Short mmCIF file of C-alpha atoms and ligand atoms in Angstrom, two decimals:
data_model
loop_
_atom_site.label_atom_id
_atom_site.label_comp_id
_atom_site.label_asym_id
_atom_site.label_seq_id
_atom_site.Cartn_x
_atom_site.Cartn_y
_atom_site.Cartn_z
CA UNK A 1 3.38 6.77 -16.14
CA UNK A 2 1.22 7.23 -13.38
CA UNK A 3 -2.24 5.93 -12.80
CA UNK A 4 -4.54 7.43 -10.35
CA UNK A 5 -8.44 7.53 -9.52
CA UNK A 6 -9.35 10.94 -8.22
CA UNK A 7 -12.55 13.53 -7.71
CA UNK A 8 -15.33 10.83 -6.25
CA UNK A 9 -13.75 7.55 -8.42
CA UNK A 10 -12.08 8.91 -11.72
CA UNK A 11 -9.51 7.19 -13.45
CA UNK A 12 -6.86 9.49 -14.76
CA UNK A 13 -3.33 8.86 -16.22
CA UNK A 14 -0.45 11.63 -15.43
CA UNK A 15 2.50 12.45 -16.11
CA UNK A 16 3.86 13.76 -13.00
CA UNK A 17 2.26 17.83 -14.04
CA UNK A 18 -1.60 17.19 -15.67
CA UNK A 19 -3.94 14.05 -14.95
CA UNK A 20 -6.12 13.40 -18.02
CA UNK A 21 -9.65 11.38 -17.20
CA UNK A 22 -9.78 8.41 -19.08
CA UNK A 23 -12.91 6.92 -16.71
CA UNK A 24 -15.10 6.44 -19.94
CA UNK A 25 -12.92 4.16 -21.51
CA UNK A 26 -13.22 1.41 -19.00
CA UNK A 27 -17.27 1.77 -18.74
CA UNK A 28 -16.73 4.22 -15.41
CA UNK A 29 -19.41 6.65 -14.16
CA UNK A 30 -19.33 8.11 -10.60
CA UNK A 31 -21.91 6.92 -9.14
CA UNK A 32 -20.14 2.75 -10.61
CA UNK A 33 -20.46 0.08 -7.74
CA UNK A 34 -18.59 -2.10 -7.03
CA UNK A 35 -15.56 0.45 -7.71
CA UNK A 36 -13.50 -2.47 -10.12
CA UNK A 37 -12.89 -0.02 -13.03
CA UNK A 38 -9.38 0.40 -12.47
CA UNK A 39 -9.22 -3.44 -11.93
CA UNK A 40 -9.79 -3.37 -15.57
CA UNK A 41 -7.48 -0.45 -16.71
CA UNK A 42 -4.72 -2.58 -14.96
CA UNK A 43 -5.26 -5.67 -16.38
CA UNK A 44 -5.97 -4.16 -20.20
CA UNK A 45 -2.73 -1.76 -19.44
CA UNK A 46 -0.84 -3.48 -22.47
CA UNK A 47 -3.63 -2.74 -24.82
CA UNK A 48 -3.49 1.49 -23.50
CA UNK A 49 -0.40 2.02 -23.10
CA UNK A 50 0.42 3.86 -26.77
CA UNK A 51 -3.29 5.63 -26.84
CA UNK A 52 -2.54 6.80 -22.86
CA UNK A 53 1.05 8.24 -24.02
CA UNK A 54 -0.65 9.96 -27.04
CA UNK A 55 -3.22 11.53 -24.77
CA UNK A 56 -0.87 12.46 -22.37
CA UNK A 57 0.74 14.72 -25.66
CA UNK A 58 -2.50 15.74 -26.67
CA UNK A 59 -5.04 16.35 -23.84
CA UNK A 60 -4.48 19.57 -21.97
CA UNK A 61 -6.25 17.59 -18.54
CA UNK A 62 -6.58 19.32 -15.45
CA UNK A 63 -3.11 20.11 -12.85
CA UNK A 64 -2.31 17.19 -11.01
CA UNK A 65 -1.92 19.47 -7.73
CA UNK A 66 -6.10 20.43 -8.84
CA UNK A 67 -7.63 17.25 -8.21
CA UNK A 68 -8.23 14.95 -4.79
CA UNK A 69 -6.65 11.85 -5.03
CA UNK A 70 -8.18 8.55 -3.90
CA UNK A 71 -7.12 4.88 -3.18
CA UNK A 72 -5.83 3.76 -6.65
CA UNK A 73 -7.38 0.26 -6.29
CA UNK A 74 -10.29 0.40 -3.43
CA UNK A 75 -11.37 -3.04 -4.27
CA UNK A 76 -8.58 -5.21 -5.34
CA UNK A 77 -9.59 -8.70 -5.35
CA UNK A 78 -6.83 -9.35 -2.24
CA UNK A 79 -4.73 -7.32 0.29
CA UNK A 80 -1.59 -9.33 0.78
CA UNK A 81 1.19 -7.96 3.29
CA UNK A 82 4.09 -9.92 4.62
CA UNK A 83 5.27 -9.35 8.01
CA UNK A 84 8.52 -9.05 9.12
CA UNK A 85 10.42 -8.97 5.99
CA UNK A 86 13.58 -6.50 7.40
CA UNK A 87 16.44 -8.25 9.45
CA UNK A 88 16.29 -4.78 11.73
CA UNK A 89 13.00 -4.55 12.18
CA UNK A 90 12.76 -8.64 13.38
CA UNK A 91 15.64 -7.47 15.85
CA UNK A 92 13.59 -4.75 17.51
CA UNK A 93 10.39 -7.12 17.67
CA UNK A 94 12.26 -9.81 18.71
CA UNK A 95 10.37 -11.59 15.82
CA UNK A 96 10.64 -15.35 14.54
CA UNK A 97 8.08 -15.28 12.74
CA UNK A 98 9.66 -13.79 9.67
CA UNK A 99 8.08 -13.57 5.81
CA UNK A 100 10.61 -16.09 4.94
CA UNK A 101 8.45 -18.66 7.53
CA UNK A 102 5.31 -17.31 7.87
CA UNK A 103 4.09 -16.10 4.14
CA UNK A 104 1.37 -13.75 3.90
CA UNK A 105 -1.27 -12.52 5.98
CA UNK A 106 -4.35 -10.69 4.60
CA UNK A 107 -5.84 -7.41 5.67
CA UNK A 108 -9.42 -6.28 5.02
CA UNK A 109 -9.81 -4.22 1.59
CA UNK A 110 -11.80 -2.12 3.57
CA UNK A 111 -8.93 -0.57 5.23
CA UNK A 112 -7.80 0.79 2.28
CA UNK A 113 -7.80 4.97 2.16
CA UNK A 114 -6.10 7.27 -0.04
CA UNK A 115 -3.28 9.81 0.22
CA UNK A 116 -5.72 12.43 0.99
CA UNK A 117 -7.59 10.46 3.91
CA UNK A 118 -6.98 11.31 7.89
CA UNK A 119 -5.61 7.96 9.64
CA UNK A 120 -8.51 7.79 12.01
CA UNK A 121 -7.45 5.98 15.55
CA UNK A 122 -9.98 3.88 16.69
CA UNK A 123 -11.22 5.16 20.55
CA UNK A 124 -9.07 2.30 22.32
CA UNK A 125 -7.62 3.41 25.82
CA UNK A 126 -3.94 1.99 26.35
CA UNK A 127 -3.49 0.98 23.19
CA UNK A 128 -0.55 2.03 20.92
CA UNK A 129 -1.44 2.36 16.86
CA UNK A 130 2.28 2.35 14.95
CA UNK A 131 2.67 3.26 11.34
CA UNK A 132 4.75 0.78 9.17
CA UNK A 133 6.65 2.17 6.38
CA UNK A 134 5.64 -0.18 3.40
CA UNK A 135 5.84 0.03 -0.36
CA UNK A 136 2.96 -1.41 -2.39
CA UNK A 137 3.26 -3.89 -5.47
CA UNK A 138 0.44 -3.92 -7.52
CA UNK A 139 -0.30 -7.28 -9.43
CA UNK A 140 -0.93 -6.58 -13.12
CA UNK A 141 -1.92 -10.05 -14.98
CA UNK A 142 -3.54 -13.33 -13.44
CA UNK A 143 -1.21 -16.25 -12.78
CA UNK A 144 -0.15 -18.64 -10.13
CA UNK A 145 2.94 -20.75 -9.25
CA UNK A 146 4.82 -17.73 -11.00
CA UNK A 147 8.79 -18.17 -11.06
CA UNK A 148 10.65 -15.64 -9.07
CA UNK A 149 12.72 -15.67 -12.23
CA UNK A 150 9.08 -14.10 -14.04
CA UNK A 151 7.73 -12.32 -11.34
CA UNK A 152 8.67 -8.82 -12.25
CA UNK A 153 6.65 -9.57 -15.45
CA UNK A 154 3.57 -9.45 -13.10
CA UNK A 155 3.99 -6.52 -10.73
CA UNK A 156 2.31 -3.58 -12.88
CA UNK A 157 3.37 -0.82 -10.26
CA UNK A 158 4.10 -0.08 -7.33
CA UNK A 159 2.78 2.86 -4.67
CA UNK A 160 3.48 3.77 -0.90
CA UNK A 161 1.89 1.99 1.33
CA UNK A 162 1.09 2.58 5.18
CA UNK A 163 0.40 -1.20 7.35
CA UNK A 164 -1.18 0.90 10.13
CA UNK A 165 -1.43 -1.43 13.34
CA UNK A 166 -2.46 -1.76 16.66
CA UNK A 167 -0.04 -3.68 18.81
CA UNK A 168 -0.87 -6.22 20.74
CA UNK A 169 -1.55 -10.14 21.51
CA UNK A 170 -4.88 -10.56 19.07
CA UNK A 171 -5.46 -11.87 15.77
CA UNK A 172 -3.54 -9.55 13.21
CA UNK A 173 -5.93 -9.14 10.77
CA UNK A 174 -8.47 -7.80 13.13
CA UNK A 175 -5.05 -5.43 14.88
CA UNK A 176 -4.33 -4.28 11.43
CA UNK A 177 -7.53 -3.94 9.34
CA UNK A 178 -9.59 -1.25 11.29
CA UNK A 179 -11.13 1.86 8.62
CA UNK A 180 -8.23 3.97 7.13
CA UNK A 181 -5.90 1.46 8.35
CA UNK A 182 -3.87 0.79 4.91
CA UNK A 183 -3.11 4.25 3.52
CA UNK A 184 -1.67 3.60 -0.45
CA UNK A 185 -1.08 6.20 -2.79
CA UNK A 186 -0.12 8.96 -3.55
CA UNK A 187 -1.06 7.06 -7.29
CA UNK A 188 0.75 3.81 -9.08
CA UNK A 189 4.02 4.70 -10.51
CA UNK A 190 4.13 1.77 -13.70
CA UNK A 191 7.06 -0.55 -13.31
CA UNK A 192 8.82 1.05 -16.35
CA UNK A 193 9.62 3.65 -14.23
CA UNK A 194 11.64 1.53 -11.57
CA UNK A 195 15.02 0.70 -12.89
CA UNK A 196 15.77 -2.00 -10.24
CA UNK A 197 13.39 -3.07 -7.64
CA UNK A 198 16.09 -4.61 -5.60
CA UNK A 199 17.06 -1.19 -5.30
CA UNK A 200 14.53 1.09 -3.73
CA UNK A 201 14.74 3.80 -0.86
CA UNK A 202 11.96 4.95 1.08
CA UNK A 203 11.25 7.02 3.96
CA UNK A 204 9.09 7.86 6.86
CA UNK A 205 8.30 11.27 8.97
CA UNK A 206 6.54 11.77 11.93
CA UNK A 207 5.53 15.35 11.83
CA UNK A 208 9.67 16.56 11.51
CA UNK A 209 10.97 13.47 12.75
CA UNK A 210 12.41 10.80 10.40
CA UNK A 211 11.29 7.38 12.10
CA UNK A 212 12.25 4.34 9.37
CA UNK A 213 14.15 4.56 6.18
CA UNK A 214 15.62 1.19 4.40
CA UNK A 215 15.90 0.19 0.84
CA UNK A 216 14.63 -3.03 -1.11
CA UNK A 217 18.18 -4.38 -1.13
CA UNK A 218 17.50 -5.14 2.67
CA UNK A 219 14.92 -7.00 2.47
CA UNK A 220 14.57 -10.85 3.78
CA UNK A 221 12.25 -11.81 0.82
CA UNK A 222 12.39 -9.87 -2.15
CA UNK A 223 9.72 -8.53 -4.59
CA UNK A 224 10.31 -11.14 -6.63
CA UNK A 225 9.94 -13.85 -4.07
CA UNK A 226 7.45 -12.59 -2.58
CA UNK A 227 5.32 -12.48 -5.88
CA UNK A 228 6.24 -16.09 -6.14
CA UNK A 229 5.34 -17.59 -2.82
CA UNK A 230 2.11 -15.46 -2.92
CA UNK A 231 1.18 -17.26 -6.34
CA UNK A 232 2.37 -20.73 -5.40
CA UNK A 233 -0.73 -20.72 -2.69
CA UNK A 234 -3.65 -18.16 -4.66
CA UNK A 235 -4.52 -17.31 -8.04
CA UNK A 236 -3.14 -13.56 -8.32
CA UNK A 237 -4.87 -11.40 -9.97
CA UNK A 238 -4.84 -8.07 -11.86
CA UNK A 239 -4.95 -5.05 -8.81
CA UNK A 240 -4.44 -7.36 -6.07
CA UNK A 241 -1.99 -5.29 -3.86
CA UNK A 242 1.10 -6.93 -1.58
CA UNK A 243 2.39 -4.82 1.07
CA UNK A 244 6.44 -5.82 0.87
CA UNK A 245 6.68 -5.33 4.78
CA UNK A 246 8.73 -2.81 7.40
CA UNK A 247 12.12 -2.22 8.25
CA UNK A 248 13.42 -0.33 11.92
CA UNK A 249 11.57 2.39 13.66
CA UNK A 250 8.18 1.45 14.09
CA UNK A 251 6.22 3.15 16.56
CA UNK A 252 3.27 5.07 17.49
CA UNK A 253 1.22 7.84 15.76
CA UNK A 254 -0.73 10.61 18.13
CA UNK A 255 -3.73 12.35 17.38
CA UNK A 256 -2.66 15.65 15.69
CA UNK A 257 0.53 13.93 13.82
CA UNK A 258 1.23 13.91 10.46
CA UNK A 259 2.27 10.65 8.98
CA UNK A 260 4.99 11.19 5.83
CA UNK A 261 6.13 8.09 3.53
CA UNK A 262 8.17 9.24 0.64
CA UNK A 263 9.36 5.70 -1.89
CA UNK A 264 12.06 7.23 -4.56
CA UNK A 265 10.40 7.20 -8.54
CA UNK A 266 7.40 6.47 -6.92
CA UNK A 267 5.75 9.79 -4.79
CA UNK A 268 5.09 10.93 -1.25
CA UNK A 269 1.94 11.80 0.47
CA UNK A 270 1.32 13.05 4.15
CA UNK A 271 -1.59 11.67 6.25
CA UNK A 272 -2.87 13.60 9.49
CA UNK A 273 -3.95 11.43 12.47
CA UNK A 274 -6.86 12.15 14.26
CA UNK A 275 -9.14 10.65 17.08
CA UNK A 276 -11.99 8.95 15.95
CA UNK A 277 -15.08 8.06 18.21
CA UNK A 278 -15.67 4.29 17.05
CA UNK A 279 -13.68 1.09 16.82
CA UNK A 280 -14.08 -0.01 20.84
CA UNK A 281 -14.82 -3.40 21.43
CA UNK A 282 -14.22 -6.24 24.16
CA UNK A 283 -12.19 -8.01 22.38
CA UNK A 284 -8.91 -4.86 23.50
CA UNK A 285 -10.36 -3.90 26.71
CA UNK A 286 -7.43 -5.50 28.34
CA UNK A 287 -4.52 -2.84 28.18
CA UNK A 288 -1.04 -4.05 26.41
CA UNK A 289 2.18 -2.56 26.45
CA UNK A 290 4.55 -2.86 23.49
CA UNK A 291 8.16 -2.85 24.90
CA UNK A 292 10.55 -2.77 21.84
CA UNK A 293 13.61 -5.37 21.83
CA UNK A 294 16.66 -3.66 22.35
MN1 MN B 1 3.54 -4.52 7.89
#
């Protein structure tokens, strides 16, 4: 099944053709703030499921291709990513700071955007923004110290994910957690729905140009480890989103590009790139040049 929140902070339910609204049965009204309703849909999922599959047979919704789709969880209660978490992409970094000796890092919720959202680059002459090819786990039930031997029992879904980021020397979280700077979507794909994790190909396009493709099975920590090592250091908790990290290829985006990430069973959404005005600051006057390990 698919869960979404669409048209100004809906929560609908689809099955891949109609999205039925289902907003009023987890107290949600447009104008709602803080934006936590799908918090709750996630973490009362269990309760749904056989009343969302009987309205999926019975409502005749609205066409999935009608309505604009959003950020599925805008304010999840933590934005976990891992960094380099693909034995390519460590080689082209010339990394050692791996996700299998470094753990998380956080990025500001407030980067989130949705599939529909322009990646806006921030006005920062000599500066390179890169797009990192990510798939999104999305934490269904609280726990902590979980056993990688349970952790699948936590991850509710999972979604595409873009760790947009400006390279450079700085602190990370300020590099990667400018405005529109964490692209997930296109909706949540429930974990039903993905036969083996360990097993998981996605893509990404510049424009025509295929930049990074890898599957789960390459990864350096997988999603069950990384569930794990999360929980062994913070309460997790339902809608708290981990990006699982990016393989080969990353590289810049230009004004005018469109960004494509495609995650099989899961969906694909394209993201234009455009110039914004805002986001200078002294902190990257100083120009930086990313030269990629070869
Ligand atoms: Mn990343």
């Amino acid at each position: 099944m698919k869960i979404l929140r669409f048209n100004q902070g809906r929560l609908g339910i689809s099955d891949g053709i109609k999205v039925v609204d289902v907003s009023h049965l987890f107290g949600v009204t447009p104008d709602a703030w803080p934006p936590v309703g799908i918090n709750r849909l996630i973490r009362d999922f269990g309760a749904h499921r056989a009343q969302f599959e009987a309205l999926l047979k019975s409502e005749p919704g609205v066409p999935l291709a009608s309505v604009h789709l959003e950020t599925p969880v805008p304010w999840p209660n933590k934005l976990m990513a891992y960094p380099v978490n693909y034995h390519d992409h460590a080689k082209e970094m010339a990394s050692k700071g791996l996700a299998n000796v470094q753990g998380y890092f956080l990025k500001a919720n407030s980067s989130l955007s949705g599939p529909q959202d322009d990646i806006e680059l921030p006005a920062l002459a000599g500066r390179e923004v890169h797009h990192e090819c990510e798939i999104a786990l999305i934490i269904g039930k609280e726990g902590r110290q979980i056993l990688p031997e349970q952790a699948l029992d936590y991850v509710f879904g999972y979604a595409c994910l873009l760790d947009m980021t400006i390279r450079g020397k700085e602190e990370r979280v300020f590099r990667k957690s400018y405005d529109t700077f964490t692209p997930v979507g296109p909706w949540i794909v429930t974990a039903d729905e993905i036969a083996d994790p360990g097993n998981i190909d996605m893509k990404l396009w510049v424009n025509d140009e295929l930049r990074q493709q890898a599957n789960t099975r390459d990864l350096i920590v997988d999603i069950r480890n990384m569930v794990s090592i999360a929980s062994s250091a913070s309460t997790l908790y339902p809608g708290d989103v981990i990006a699982t990290g990016t393989p080969a290829g990353v590289d810049k985006v230009l004004p005018g590009d469109v960004v494509t990430i495609e995650v099989a069973n899961v969906g694909r959404m394209s993201l234009p790139v455009v110039q914004g005005s805002r986001g200078a600051n002294i902190v990257f006057e100083k120009p930086y040049e990313f030269v990629r390990a070869s």
